[in-house]
Coordinates of C-alpha atoms and ligand atoms in Angstrom, one line a residue:
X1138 CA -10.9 13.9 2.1
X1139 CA -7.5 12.0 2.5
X1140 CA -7.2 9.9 5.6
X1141 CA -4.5 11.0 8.2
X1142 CA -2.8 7.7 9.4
X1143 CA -2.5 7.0 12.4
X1144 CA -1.7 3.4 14.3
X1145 CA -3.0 3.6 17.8
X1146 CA -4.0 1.3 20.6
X1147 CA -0.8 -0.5 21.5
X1148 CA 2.5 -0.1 22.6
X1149 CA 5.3 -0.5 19.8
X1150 CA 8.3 -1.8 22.3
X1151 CA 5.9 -3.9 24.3
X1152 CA 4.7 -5.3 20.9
X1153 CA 7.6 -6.1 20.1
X1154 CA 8.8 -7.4 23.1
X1155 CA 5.6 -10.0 23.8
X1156 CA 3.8 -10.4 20.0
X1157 CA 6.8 -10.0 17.0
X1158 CA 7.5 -13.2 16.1
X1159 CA 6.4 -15.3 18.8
X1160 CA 2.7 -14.8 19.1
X1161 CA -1.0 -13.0 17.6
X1162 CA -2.1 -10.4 18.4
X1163 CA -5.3 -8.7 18.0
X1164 CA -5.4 -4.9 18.3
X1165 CA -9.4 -3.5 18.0
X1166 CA -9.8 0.1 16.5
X1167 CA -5.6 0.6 15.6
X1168 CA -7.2 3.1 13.2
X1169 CA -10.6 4.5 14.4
X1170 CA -12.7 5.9 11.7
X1171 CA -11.1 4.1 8.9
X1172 CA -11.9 4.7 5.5
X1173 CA -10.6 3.0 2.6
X1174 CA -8.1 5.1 0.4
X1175 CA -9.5 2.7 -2.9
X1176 CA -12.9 1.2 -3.6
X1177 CA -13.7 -2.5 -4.7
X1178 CA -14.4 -1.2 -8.2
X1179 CA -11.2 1.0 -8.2
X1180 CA -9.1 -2.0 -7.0
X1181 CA -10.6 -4.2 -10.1
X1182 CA -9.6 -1.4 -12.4
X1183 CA -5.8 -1.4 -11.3
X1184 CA -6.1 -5.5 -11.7
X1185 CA -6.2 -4.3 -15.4
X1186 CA -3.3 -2.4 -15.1
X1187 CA -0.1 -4.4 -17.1
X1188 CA 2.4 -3.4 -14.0
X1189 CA 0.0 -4.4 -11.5
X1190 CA 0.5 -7.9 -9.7
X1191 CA -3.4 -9.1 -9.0
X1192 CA -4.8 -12.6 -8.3
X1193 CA -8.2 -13.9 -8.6
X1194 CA -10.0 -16.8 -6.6
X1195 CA -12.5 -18.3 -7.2
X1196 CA -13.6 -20.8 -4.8
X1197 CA -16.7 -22.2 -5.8
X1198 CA -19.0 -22.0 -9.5
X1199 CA -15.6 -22.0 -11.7
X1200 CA -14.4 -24.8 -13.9
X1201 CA -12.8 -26.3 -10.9
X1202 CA -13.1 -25.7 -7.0
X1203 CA -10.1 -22.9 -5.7
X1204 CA -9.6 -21.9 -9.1
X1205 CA -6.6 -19.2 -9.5
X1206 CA -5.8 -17.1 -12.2
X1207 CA -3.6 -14.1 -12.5
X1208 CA -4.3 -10.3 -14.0
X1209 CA -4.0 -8.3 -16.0
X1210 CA -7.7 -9.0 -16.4
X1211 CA -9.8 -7.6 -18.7
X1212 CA -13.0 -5.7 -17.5
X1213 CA -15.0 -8.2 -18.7
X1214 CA -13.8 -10.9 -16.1
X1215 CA -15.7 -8.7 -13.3
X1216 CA -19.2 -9.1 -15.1
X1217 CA -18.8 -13.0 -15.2
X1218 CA -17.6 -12.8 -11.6
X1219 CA -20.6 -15.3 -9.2
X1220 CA -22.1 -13.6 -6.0
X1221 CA -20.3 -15.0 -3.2
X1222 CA -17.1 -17.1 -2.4
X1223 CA -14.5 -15.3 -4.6
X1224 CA -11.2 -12.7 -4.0
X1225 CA -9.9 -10.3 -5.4
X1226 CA -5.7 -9.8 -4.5
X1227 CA -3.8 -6.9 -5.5
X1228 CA -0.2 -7.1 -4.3
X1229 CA 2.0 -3.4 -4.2
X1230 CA -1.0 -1.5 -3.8
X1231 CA 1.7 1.1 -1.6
X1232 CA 3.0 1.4 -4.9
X1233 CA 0.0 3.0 -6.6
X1234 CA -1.9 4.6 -3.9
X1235 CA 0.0 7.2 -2.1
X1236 CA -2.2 7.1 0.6
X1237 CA -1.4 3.5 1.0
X1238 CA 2.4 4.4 0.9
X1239 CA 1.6 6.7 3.9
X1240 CA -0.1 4.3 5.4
X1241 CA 2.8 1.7 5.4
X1242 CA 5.0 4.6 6.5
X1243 CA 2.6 3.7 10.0
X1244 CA 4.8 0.5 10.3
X1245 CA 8.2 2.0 9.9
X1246 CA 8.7 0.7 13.8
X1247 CA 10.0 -2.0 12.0
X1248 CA 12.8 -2.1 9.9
X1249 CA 12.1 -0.1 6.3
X1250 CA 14.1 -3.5 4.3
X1251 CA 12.0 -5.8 6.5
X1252 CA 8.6 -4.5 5.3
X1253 CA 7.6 -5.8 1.8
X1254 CA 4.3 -4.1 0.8
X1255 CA 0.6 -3.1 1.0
X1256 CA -1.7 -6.4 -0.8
X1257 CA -5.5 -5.1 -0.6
X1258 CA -8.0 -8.0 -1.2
X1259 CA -11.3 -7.5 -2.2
X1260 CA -13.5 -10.9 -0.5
X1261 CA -16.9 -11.1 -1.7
X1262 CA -19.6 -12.6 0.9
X1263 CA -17.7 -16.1 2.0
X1264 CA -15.0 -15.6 0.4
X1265 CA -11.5 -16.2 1.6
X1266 CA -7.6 -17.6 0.4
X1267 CA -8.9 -20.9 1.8
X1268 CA -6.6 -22.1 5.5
X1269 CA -3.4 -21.4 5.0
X1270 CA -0.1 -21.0 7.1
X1271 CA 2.8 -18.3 5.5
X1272 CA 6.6 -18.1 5.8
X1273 CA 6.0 -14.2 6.9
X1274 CA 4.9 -12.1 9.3
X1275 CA 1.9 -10.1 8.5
X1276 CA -0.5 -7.5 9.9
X1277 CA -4.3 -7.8 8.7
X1278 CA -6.0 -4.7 8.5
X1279 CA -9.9 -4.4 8.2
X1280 CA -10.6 -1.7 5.9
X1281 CA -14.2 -2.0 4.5
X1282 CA -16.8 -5.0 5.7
X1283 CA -16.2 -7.3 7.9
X1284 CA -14.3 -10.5 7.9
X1285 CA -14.3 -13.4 10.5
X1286 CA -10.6 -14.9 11.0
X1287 CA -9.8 -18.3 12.6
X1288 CA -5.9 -19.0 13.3
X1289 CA -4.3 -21.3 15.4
X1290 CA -2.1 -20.0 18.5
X1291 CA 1.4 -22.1 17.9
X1292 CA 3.0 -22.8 14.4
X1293 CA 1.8 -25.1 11.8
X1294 CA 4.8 -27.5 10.4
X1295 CA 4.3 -29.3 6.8
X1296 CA 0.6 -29.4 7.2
X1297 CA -1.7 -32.2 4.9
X1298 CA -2.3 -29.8 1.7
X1299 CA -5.3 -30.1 -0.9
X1300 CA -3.5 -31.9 -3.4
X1301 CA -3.2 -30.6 -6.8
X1302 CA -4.3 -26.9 -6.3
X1303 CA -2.1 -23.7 -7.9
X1304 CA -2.1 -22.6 -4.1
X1305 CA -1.3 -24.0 -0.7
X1306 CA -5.0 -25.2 0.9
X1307 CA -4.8 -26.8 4.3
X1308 CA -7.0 -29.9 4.5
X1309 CA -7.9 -29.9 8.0
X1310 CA -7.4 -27.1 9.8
X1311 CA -9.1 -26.2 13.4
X1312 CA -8.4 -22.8 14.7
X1313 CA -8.0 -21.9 18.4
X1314 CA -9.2 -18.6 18.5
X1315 CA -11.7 -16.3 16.4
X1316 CA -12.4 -13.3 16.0
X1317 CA -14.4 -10.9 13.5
X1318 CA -12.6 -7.9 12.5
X1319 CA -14.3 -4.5 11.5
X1320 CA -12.9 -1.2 9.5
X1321 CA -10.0 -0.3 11.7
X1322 CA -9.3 -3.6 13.7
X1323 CA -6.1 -5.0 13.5
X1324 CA -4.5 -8.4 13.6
X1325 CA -0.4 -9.1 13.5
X1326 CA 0.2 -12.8 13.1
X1327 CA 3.8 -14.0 13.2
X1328 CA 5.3 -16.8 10.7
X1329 CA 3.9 -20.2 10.8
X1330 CA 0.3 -19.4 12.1
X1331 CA -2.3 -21.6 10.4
X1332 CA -5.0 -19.1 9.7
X1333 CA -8.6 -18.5 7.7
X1334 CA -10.3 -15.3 7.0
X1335 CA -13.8 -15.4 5.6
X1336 CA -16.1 -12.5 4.5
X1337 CA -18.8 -12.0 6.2
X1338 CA -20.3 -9.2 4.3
X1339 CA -18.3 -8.2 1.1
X1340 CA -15.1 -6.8 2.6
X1341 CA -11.4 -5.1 1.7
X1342 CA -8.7 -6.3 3.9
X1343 CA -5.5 -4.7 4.1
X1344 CA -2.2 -7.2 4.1
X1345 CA 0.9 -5.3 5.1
X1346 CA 3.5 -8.3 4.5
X1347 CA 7.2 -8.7 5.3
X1348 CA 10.3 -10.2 4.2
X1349 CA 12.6 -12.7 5.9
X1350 CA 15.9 -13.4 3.4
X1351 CA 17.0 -17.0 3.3
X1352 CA 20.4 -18.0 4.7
X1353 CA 20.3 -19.3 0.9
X1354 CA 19.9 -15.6 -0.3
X1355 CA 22.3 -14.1 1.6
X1356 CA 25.0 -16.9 0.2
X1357 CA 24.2 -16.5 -3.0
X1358 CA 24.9 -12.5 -2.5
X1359 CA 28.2 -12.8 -0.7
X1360 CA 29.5 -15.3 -3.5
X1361 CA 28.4 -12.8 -6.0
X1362 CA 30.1 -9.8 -4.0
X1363 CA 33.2 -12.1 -2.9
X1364 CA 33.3 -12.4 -6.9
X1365 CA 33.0 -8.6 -7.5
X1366 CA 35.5 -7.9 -4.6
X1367 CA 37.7 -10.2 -4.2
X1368 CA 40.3 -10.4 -6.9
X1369 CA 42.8 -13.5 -5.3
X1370 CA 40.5 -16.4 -5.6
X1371 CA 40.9 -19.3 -3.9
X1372 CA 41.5 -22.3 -5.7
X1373 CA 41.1 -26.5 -5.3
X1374 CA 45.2 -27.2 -4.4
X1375 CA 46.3 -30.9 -3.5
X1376 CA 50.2 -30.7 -2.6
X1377 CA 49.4 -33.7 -0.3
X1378 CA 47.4 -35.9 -2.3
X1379 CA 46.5 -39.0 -1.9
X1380 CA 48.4 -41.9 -3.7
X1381 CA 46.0 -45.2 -2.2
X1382 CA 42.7 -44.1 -4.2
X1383 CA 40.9 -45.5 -7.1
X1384 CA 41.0 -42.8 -10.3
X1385 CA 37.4 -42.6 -10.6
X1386 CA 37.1 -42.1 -6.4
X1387 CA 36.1 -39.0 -4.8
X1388 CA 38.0 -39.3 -1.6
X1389 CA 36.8 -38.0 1.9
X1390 CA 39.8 -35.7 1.8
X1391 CA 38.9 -34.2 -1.1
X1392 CA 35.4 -34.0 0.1
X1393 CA 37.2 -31.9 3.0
X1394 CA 39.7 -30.0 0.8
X1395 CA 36.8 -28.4 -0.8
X1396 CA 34.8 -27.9 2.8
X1397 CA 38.2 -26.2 4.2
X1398 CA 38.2 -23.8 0.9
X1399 CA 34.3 -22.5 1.0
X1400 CA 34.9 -22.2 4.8
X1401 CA 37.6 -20.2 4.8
X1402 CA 36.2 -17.9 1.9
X1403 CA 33.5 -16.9 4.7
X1404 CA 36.7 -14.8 6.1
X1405 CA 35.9 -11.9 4.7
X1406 CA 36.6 -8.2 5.3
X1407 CA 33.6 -6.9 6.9
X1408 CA 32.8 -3.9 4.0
X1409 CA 32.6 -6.9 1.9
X1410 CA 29.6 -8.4 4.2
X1411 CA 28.1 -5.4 4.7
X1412 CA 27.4 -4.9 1.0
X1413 CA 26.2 -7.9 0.1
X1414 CA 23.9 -7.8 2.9
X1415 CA 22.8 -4.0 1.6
X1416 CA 22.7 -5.5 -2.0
X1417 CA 20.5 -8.2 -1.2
X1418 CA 18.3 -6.1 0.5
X1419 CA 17.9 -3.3 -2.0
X1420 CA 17.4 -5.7 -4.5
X1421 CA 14.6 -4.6 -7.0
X1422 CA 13.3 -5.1 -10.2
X1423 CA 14.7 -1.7 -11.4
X1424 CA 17.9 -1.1 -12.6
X1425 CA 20.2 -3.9 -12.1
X1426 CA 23.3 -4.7 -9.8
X1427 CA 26.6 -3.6 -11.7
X1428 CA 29.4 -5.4 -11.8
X1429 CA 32.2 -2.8 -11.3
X1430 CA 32.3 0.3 -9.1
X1431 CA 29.9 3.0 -9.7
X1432 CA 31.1 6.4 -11.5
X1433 CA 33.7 7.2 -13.7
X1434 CA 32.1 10.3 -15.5
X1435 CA 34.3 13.7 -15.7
X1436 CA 32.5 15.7 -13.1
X1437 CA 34.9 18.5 -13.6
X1438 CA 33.6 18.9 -16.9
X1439 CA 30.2 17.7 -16.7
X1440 CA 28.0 17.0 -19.8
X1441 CA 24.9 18.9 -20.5
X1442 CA 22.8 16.0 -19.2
X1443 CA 24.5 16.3 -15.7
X1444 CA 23.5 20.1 -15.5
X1445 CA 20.2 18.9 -16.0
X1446 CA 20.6 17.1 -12.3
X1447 CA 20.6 20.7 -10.8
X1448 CA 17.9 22.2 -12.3
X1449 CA 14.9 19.9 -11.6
X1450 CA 12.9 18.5 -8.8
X1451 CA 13.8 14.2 -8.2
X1452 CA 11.4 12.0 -6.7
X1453 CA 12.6 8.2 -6.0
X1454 CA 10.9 5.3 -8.6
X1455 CA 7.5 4.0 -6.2
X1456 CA 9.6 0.8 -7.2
X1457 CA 13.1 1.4 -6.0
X1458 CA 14.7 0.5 -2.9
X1459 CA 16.7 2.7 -0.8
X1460 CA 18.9 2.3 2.2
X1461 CA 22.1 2.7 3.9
X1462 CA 24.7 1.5 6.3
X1463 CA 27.2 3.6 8.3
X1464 CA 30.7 2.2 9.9
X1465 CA 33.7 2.2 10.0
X1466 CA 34.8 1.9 6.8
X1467 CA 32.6 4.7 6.2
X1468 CA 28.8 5.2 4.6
X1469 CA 27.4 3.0 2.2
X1470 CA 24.3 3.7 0.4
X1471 CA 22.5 0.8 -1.6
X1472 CA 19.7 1.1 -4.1
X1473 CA 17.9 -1.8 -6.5
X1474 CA 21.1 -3.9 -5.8
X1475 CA 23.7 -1.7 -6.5
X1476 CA 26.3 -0.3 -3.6
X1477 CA 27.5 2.8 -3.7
X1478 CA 30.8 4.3 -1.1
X1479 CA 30.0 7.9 0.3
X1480 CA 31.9 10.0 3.1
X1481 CA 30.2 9.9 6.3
X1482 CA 29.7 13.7 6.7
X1483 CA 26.5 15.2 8.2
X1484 CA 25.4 17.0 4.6
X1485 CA 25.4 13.8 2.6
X1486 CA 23.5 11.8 5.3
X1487 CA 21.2 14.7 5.6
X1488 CA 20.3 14.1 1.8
X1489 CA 20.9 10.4 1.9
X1490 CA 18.5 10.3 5.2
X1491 CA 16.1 12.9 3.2
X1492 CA 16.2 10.3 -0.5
X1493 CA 15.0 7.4 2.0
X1494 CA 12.4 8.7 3.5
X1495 CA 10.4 11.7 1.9
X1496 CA 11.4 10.2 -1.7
X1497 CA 12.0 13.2 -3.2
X1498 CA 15.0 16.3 -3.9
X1499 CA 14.0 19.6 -4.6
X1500 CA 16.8 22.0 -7.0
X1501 CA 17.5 23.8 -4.3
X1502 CA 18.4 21.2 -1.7
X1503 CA 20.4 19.4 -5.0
X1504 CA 22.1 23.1 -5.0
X1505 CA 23.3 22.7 -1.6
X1506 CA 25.3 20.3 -2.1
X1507 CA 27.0 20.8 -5.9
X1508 CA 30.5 20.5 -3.7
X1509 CA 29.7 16.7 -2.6
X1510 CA 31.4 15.4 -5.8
X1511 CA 30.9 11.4 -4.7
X1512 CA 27.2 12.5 -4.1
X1513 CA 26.6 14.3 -7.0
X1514 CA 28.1 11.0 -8.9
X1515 CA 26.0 8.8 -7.5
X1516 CA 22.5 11.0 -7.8
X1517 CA 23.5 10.6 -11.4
X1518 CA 24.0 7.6 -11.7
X1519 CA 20.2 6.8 -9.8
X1520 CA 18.7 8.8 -12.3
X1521 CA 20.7 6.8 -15.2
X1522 CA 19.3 3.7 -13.9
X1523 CA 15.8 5.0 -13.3
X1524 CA 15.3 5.0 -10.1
X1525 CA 15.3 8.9 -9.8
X1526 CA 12.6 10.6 -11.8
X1527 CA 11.6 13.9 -12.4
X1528 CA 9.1 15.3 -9.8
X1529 CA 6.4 17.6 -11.2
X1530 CA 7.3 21.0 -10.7
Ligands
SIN2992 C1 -6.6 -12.1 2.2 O1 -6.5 -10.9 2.4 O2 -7.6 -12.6 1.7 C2 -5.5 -13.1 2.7 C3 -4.5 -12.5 3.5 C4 -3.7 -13.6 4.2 O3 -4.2 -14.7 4.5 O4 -2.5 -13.4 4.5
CO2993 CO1 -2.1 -15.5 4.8

């Protein structure tokens, strides 16, 4: 029987207000009655799967201690496996298990771009990642077994690592508080929280992780949109330059000249923020980002292939990103890094609201809206670049 999600036990804006990003918290039963959508074994078998991102730890009885190595594995990797002290990571598992999409639907009290996936780990008796701090929020949800975690109660900055490990091992690390989580117990911890979960019985723990974009990132993006936009660029000009100055001198003025120019490039119209914001955080591995606008096809005489739009059922690629933006410059929709201008009228946010979150477009609803030309442009264009598929019928 599927499992009917639900997150209980605490209040979302009082969460927010007291826990995100300042502090743990521990939530017991969030999901009474759990029961785990994929079993140890099935969660080996999609480790085998070439898409599928999987890790494997092995802490003690491999070559070396903390020894990591990445799938696909082959089958035969689980027989050699020792009794105790190893895990099992599979990142995306959202991706591959509706019910664990559903379940990460729970957490759409946060933002849907600030949510990254579903990583199910599989810990054998003592096993664990080893102390650790991360960059990200994350909430840690005990699906099968039990697990004891230690974490610390304020951030952890550039703590002594294990030196030459594939992964970040702290090398002393004294947790504050403890607790042992069972199936359905829940534990948020914010950024920078030192923590260490070890099986006590063989376990699955649920990671629902999230992402944080880099001031770095979101430059990067902006001089790529500023570069897609922006047409006049602005150029290194010296009418006053300097006459006492070695040749082979790069003078503080210059220094500045160059300063002045990158500053005032951040003077941007605010459509052109927006969309390198919404390409940034669309950005997936499917399709890719195009360099001109979006759509020049003849949709007053559409080709055979565009009919072909109207008379299926879509769903959205498990791997594609979808959101959107409205203001004043009107609605923006952005998928897998590329940015798409829409009118802001209630029918296409009704289908744009529908895309985002039930992932999927029936014929008829496509039907409803044959008139939305810039739509209709764009839904083709998603299914050129893969991110729409055809839904079974
Ligand atoms: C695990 O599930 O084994 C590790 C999760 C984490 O430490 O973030
Ligand atoms: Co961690």
């Amino acid at each position: 029987m599927n499992m009917i999600w639900q997150l209980q036990g605490f209040d979302r804006s009082e969460f927010i207000q007291h826990y995100w990003q300042k502090k743990p918290c521990l939530i017991r039963q969030a999901i009474p009655d759990l029961r785990s959508p994929i079993s140890p074994q099935e969660l080996a078998g999609l480790a085998c799967e070439d898409e599928v991102h999987s890790r494997l730890l092995i802490e003690k009885d491999a070559e070396t201690p903390w020894k990591l190595s990445y799938g696909p594995f082959q089958e035969e990797v689980f027989a050699a496996l020792p009794k105790t002290h190893y895990s099992l990571l599979v990142s995306e598992c959202d991706k591959w298990i509706p019910e664990l999409g559903d379940l990460l639907a729970q957490f759409q009290f946060i933002p849907g771009w600030r949510i990254d996936d579903l990583m199910v780990s599989y810990a054998s008796p003592g096993g664990s990642v080893g102390p650790h701090s991360d960059e990200y929020d994350v909430f840690l949800l005990q699906a099968e077994g039990r697990r004891k975690w230690q974490y610390t109660n304020d951030r952890v900055d550039n703590p002594a690592l294990i030196p030459d490990l594939d992964l970040a091992i702290m090398q002393n690390f004294n947790g504050d508080q403890e607790a042992i989580l069972s199936p359905g117990d829940l534990l948020y911890l914010p950024p920078g929280i030192a923590h260490h979960g070890v099986a006590v019985d063989a376990c699955l723990t649920f990671s629902i992780g999230f992402r944080a974009p880099t001031a770095i990132e979101i430059l990067e993006s902006f001089a790529l949109e500023v570069g897609r936009q922006n047409s006049a660029s602005i150029r290194y000009a010296d009418p006053d330059l300097e006459t006492n100055r070695h040749f082979a001198e790069i003078t503080q003025k210059e220094i500045d000249r160059f300063r002045a120019m990158v500053l005032s490039l951040m003077d941007q119209p605010e459509c052109l923020w927006t969309d390198s914001v919404g390409r940034l955080l669309s950005d997936s591995p499917v399709g890719s980002p195009v360099d001109s606008p979006v759509g020049s096809e003849d949709l007053d005489n559409p080709p055979a292939r565009q009919q072909g739009l109207f008379k299926n059922n879509w769903m959205t690629n498990p791997e594609s990103r979808m959101l959107y933006h409205r203001g004043d410059s009107g609605l923006r929709f952005y998928c897998n890094g590329r940015a798409y201008k829409l009118p802001n009228s209630d029918p296409v946010i009704e289908v744009i609201q529908n895309l985002c979150e039930s992932r999927y477009l029936s014929a008829e609803s496509l039907d409803a809206c044959r008139e939305q030309k810039a739509l209709i442009e764009m839904l083709f264009d998603l299914e050129k670049t893969g991110a729409l598929i055809l839904a079974e019928k």
